[in-house]
PDB file of C-alpha atoms and ligand atoms in Angstrom:
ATOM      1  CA  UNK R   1      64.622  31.534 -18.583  1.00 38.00           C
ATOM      2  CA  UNK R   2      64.926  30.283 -14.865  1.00 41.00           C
ATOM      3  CA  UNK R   3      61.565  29.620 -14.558  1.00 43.00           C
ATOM      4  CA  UNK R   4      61.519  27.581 -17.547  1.00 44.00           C
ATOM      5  CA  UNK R   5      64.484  25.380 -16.141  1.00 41.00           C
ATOM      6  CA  UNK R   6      62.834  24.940 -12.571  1.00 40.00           C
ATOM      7  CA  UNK R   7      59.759  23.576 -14.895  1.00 40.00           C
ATOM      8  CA  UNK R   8      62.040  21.249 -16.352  1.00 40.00           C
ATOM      9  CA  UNK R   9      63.592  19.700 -13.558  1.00 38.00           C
ATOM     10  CA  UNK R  10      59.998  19.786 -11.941  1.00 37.00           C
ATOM     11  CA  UNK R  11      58.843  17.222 -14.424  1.00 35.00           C
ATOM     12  CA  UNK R  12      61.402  14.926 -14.994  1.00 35.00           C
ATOM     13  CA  UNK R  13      61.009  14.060 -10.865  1.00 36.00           C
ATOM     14  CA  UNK R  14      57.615  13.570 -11.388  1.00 35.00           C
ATOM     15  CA  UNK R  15      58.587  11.322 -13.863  1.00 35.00           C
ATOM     16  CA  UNK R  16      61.500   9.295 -12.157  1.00 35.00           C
ATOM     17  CA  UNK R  17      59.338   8.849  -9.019  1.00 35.00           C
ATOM     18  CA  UNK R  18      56.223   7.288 -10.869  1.00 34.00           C
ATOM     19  CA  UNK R  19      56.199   3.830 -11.682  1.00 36.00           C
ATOM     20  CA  UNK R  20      56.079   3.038 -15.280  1.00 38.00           C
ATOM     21  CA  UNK R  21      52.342   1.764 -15.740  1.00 39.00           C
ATOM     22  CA  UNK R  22      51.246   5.054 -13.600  1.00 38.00           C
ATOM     23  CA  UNK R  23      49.747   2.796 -10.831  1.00 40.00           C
ATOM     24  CA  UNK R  24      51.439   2.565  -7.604  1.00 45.00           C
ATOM     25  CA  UNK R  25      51.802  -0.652  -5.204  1.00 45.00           C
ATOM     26  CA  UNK R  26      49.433  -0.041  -2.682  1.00 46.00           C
ATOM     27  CA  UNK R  27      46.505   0.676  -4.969  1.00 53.00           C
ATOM     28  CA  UNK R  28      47.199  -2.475  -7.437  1.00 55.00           C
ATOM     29  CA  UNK R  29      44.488  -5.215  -7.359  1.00 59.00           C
ATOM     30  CA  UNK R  30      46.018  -8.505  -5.776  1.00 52.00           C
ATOM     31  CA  UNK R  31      46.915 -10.839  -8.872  1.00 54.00           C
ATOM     32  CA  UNK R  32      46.475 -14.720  -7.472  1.00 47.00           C
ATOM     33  CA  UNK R  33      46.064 -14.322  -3.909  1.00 51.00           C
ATOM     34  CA  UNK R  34      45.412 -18.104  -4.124  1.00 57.00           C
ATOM     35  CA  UNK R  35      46.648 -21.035  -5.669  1.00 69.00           C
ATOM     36  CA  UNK R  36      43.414 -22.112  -6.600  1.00 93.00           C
ATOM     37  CA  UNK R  37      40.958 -19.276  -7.082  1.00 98.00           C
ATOM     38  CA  UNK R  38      37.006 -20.076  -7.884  1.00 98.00           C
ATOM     39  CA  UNK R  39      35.972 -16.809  -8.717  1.00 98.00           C
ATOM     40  CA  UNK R  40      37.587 -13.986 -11.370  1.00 98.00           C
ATOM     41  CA  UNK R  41      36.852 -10.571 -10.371  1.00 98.00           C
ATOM     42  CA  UNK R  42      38.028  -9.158 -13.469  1.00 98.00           C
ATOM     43  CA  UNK R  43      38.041  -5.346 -14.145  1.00 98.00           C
ATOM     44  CA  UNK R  44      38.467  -2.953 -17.197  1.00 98.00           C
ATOM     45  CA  UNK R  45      40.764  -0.143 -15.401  1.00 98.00           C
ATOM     46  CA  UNK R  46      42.989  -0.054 -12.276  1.00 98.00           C
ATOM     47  CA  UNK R  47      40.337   3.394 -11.637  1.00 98.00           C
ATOM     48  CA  UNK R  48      37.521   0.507 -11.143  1.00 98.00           C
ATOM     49  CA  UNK R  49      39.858  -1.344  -8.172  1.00 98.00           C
ATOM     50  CA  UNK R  50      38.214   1.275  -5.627  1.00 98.00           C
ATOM     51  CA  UNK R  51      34.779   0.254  -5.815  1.00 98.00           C
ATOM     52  CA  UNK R  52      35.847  -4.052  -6.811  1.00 98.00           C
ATOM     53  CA  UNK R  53      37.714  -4.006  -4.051  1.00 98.00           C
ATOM     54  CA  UNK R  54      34.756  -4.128  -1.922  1.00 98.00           C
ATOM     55  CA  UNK R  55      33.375  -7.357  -4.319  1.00 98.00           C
ATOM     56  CA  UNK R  56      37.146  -9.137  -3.468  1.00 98.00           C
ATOM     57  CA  UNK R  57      36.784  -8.003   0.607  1.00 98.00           C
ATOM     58  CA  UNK R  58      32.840  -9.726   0.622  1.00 98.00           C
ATOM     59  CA  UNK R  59      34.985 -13.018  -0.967  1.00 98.00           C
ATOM     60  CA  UNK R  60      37.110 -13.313   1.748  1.00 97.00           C
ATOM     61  CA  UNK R  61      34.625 -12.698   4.645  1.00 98.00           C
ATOM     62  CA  UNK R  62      33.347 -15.912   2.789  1.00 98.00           C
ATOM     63  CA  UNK R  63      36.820 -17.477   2.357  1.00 97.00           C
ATOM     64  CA  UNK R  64      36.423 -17.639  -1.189  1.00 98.00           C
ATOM     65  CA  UNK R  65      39.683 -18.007  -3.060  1.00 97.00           C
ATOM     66  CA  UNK R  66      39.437 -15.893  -6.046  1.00 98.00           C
ATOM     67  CA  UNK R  67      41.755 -13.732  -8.023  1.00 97.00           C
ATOM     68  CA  UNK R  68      41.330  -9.731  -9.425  1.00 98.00           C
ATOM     69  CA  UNK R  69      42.905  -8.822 -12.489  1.00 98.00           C
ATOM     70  CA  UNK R  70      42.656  -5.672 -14.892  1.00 98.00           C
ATOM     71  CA  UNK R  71      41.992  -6.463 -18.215  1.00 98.00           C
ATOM     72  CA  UNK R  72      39.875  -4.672 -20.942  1.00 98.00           C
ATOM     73  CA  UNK R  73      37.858  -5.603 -23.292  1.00 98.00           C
ATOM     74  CA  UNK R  74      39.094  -2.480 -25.647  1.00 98.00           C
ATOM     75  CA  UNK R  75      42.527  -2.132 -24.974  1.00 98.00           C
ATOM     76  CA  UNK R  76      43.526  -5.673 -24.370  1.00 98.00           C
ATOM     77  CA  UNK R  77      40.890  -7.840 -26.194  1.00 98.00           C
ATOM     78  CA  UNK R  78      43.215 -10.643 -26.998  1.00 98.00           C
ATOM     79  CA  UNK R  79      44.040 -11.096 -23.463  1.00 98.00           C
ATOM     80  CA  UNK R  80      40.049 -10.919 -22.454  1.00 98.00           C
ATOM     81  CA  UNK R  81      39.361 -13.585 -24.640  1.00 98.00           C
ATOM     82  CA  UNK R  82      42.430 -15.761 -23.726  1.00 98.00           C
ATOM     83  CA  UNK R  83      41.123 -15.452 -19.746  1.00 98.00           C
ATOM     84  CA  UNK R  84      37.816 -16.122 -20.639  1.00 98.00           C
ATOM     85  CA  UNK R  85      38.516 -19.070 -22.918  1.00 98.00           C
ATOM     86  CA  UNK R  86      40.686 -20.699 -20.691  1.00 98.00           C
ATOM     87  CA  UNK R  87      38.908 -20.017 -17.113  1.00 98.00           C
ATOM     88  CA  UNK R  88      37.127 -23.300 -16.750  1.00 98.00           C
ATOM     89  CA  UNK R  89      40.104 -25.271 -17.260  1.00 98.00           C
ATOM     90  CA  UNK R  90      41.927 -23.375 -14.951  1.00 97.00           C
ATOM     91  CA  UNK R  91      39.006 -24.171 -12.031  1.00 98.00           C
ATOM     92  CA  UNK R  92      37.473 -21.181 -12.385  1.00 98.00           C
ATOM     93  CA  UNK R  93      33.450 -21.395 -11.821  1.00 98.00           C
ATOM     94  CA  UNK R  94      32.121 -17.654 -11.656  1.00 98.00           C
ATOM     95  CA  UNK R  95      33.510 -14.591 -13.417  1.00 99.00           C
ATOM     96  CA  UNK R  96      32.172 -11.353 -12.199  1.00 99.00           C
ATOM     97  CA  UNK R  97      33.223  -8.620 -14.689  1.00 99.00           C
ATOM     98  CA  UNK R  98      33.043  -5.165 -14.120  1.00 98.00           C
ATOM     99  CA  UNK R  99      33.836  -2.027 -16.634  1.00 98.00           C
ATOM    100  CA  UNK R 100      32.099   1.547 -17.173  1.00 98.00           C
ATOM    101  CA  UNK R 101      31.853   3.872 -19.862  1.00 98.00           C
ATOM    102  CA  UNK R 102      31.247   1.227 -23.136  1.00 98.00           C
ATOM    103  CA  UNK R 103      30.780  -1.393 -20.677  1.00 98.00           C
ATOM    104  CA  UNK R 104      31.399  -4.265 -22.906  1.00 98.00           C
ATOM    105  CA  UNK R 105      33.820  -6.487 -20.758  1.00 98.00           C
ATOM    106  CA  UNK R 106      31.627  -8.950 -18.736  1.00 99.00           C
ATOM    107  CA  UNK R 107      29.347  -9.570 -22.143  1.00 98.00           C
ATOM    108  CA  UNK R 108      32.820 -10.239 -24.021  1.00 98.00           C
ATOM    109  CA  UNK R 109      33.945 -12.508 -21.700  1.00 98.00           C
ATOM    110  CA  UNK R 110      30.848 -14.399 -21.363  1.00 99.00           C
ATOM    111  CA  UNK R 111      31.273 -14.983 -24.876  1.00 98.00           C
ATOM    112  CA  UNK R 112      34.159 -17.016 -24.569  1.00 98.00           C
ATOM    113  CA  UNK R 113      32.731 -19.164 -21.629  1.00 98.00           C
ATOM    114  CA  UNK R 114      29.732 -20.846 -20.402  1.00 98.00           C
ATOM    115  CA  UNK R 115      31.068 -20.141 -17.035  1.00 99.00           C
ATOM    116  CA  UNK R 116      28.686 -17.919 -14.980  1.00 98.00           C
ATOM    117  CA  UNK R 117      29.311 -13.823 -15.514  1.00 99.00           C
ATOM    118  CA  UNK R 118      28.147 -11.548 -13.552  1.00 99.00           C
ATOM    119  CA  UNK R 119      28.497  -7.902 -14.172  1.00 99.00           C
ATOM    120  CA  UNK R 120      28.944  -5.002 -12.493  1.00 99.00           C
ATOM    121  CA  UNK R 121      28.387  -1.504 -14.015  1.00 98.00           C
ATOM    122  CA  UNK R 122      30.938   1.057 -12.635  1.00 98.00           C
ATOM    123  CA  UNK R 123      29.670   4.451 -12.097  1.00 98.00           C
ATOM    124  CA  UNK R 124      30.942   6.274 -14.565  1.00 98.00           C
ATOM    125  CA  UNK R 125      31.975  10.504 -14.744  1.00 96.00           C
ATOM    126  CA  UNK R 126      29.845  11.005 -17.820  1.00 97.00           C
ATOM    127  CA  UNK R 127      26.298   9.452 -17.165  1.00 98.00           C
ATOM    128  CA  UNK R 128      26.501   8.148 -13.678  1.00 98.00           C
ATOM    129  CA  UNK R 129      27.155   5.279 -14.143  1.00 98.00           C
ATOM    130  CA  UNK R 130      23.641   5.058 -16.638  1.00 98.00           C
ATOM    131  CA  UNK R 131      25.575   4.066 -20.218  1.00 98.00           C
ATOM    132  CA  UNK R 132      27.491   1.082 -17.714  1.00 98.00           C
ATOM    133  CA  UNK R 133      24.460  -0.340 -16.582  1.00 98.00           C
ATOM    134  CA  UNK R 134      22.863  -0.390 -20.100  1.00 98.00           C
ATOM    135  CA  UNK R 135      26.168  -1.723 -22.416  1.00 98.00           C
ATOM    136  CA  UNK R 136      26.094  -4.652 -19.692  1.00 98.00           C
ATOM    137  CA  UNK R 137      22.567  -5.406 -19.401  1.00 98.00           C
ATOM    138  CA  UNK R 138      21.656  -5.031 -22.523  1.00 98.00           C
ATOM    139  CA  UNK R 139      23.198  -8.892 -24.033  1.00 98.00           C
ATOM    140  CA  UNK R 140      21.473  -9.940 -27.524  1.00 98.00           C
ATOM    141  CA  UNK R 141      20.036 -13.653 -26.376  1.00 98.00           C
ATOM    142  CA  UNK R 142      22.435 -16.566 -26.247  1.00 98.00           C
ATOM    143  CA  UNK R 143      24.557 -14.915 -24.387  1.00 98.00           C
ATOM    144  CA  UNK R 144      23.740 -14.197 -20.551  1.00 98.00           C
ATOM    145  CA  UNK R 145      25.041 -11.497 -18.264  1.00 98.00           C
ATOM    146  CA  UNK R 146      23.871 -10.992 -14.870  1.00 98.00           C
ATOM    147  CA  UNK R 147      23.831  -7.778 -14.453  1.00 98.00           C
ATOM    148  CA  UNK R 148      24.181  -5.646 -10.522  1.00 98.00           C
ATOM    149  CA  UNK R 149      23.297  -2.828  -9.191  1.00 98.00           C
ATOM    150  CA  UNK R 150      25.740   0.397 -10.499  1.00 98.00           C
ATOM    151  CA  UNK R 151      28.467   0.838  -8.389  1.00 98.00           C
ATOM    152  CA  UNK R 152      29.442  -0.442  -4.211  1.00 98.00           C
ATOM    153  CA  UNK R 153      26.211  -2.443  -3.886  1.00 98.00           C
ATOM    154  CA  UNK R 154      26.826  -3.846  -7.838  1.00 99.00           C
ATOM    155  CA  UNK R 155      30.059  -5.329  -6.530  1.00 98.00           C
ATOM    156  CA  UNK R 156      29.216  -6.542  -2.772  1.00 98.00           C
ATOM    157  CA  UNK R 157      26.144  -7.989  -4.465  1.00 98.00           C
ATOM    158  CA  UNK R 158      28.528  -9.650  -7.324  1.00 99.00           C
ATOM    159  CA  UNK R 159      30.303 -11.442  -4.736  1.00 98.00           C
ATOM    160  CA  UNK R 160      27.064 -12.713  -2.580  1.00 98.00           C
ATOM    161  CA  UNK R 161      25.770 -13.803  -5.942  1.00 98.00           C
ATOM    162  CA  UNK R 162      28.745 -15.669  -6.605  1.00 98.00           C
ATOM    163  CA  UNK R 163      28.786 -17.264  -3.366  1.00 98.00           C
ATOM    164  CA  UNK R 164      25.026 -18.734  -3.672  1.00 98.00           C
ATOM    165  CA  UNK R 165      26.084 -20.216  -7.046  1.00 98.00           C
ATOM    166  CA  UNK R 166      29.047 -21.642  -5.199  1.00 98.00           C
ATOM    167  CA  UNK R 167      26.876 -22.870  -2.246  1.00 98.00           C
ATOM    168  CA  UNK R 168      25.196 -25.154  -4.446  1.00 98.00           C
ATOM    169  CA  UNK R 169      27.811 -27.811  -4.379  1.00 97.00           C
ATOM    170  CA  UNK R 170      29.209 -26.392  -0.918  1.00 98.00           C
ATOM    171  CA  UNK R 171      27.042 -26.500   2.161  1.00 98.00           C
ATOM    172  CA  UNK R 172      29.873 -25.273   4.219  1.00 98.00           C
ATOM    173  CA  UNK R 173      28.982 -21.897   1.902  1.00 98.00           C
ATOM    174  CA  UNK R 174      25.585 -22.334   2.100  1.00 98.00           C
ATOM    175  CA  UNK R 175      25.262 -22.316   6.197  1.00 98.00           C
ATOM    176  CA  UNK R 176      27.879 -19.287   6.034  1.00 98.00           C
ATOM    177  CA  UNK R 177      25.038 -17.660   3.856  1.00 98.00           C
ATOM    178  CA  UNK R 178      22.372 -18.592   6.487  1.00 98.00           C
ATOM    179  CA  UNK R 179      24.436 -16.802   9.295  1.00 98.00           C
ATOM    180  CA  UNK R 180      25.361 -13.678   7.085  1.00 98.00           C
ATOM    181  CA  UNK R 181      21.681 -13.288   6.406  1.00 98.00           C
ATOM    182  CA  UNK R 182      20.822 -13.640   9.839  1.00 98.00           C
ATOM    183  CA  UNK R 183      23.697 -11.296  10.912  1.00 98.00           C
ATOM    184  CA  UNK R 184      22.226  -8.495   8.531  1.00 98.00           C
ATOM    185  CA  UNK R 185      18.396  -9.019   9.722  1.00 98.00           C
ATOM    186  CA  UNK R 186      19.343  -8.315  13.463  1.00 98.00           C
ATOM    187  CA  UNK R 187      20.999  -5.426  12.640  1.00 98.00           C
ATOM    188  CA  UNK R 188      17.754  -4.525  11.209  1.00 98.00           C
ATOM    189  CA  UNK R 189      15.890  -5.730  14.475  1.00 98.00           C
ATOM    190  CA  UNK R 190      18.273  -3.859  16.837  1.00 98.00           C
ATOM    191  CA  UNK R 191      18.669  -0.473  15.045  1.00 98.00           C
ATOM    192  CA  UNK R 192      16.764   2.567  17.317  1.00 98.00           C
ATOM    193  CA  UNK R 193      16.414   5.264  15.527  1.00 97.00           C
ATOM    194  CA  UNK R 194      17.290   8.358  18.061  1.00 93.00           C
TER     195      UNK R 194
HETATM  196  C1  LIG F   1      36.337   1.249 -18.751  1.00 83.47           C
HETATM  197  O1  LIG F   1      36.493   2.604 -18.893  1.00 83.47           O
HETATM  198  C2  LIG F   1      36.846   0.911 -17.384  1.00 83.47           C
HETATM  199  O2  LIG F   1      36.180  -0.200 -16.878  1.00 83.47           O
HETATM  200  C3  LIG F   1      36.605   2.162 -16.577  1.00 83.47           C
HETATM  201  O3  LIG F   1      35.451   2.058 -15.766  1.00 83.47           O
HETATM  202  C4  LIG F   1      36.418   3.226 -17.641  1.00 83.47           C
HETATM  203  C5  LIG F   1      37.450   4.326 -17.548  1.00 83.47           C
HETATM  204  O4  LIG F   1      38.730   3.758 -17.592  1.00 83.47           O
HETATM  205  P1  LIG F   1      40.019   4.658 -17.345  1.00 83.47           P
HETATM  206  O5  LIG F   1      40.029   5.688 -18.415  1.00 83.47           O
HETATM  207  O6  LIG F   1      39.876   5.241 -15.959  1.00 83.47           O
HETATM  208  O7  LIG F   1      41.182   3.692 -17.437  1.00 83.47           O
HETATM  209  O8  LIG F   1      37.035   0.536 -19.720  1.00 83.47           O
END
């Protein structure tokens, strides 16, 4: 009997103590960092902020004002299609979409813009992150993902990606391409292998 009660009081502090969508502050993608945000880095599950975060860090080594947002294709489809439909109006000019699992968020939003998506397979617990890369790659024709590499390098290469598509109308972006390149090869150069 006074285990059961220690159980009891065990759980409802758990309970009190978490916060009421289960994810905590520090871990919650940034919503509108800017006023104006270019780029969506849109994600099915706060579980996929740990490997976007490193597409929304590349953006702002660039200075690229963009915004991340969960929203899923499954369990919110209404609200996938209402971002989507209403992200060129809003300034938007690339949408990078990343999911795992049924992987069918950046394909479902490019359906509701001509915008460019690019999408980014999470690696998932089941197949590795194999059945994200294919549901994203794998778009019937008329309707274009780009699809990156599974996982870290999927997302940093998300954001470069979006950055050359933004460089065509900004040279500013363009020349900061030229130096990050040219960063990365001497790195290359230097490295001694001991
Ligand atoms: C997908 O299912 C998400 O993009 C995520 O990668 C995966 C698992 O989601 P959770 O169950 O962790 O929320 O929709």
């Amino acid at each position: 009997m006074a285990k059961k009660t220690t159980k009891k009081k065990q759980t409802s502090k758990t309970n009190k103590s978490a916060p009421t969508d289960g994810i905590t502050p520090s871990s919650r993608p940034p919503v509108s960092p800017s006023a104006s945000p270019l780029v969506g880095i849109i994600m099915g599950s706060q579980s996929d902020w740990d490997t976007m975060r490193n597409a929304s860090e590349t953006l702002t080594q660039f200075g690229v004002a963009h915004e991340c947002r969960v929203i899923s294709a499954h369990r919110s489809p209404s609200l996938a299609s209402e971002f989507a439909s209403t992200a060129e109006s809003r300034g938007f000019e690339v949408i990078i979409g990343a999911a795992g699992g049924a992987a069918h968020l950046a394909g479902v939003l490019a359906a509701h813009t001509t915008l460019p998506v690019l999408g980014v397979p999470m690696r998932s617990e089941a197949l590795n992150g194999l059945d994200s890369l294919l549901a994203t790659v794998q778009m019937p024709g008329g309707i274009p993902v780009a699809t990156l590499a599974i996982g870290k390098p999927g997302a940093v290469n998300a954001a470069l990606f979006a950055v050359s598509i933004l460089a065509n109308s900004r040279p500013e972006l363009r020349e900061k391409l030229h130096r990050f390149r040219a960063v990365q090869e001497e790195k290359i150069r230097a490295t001694v292998l001991v």
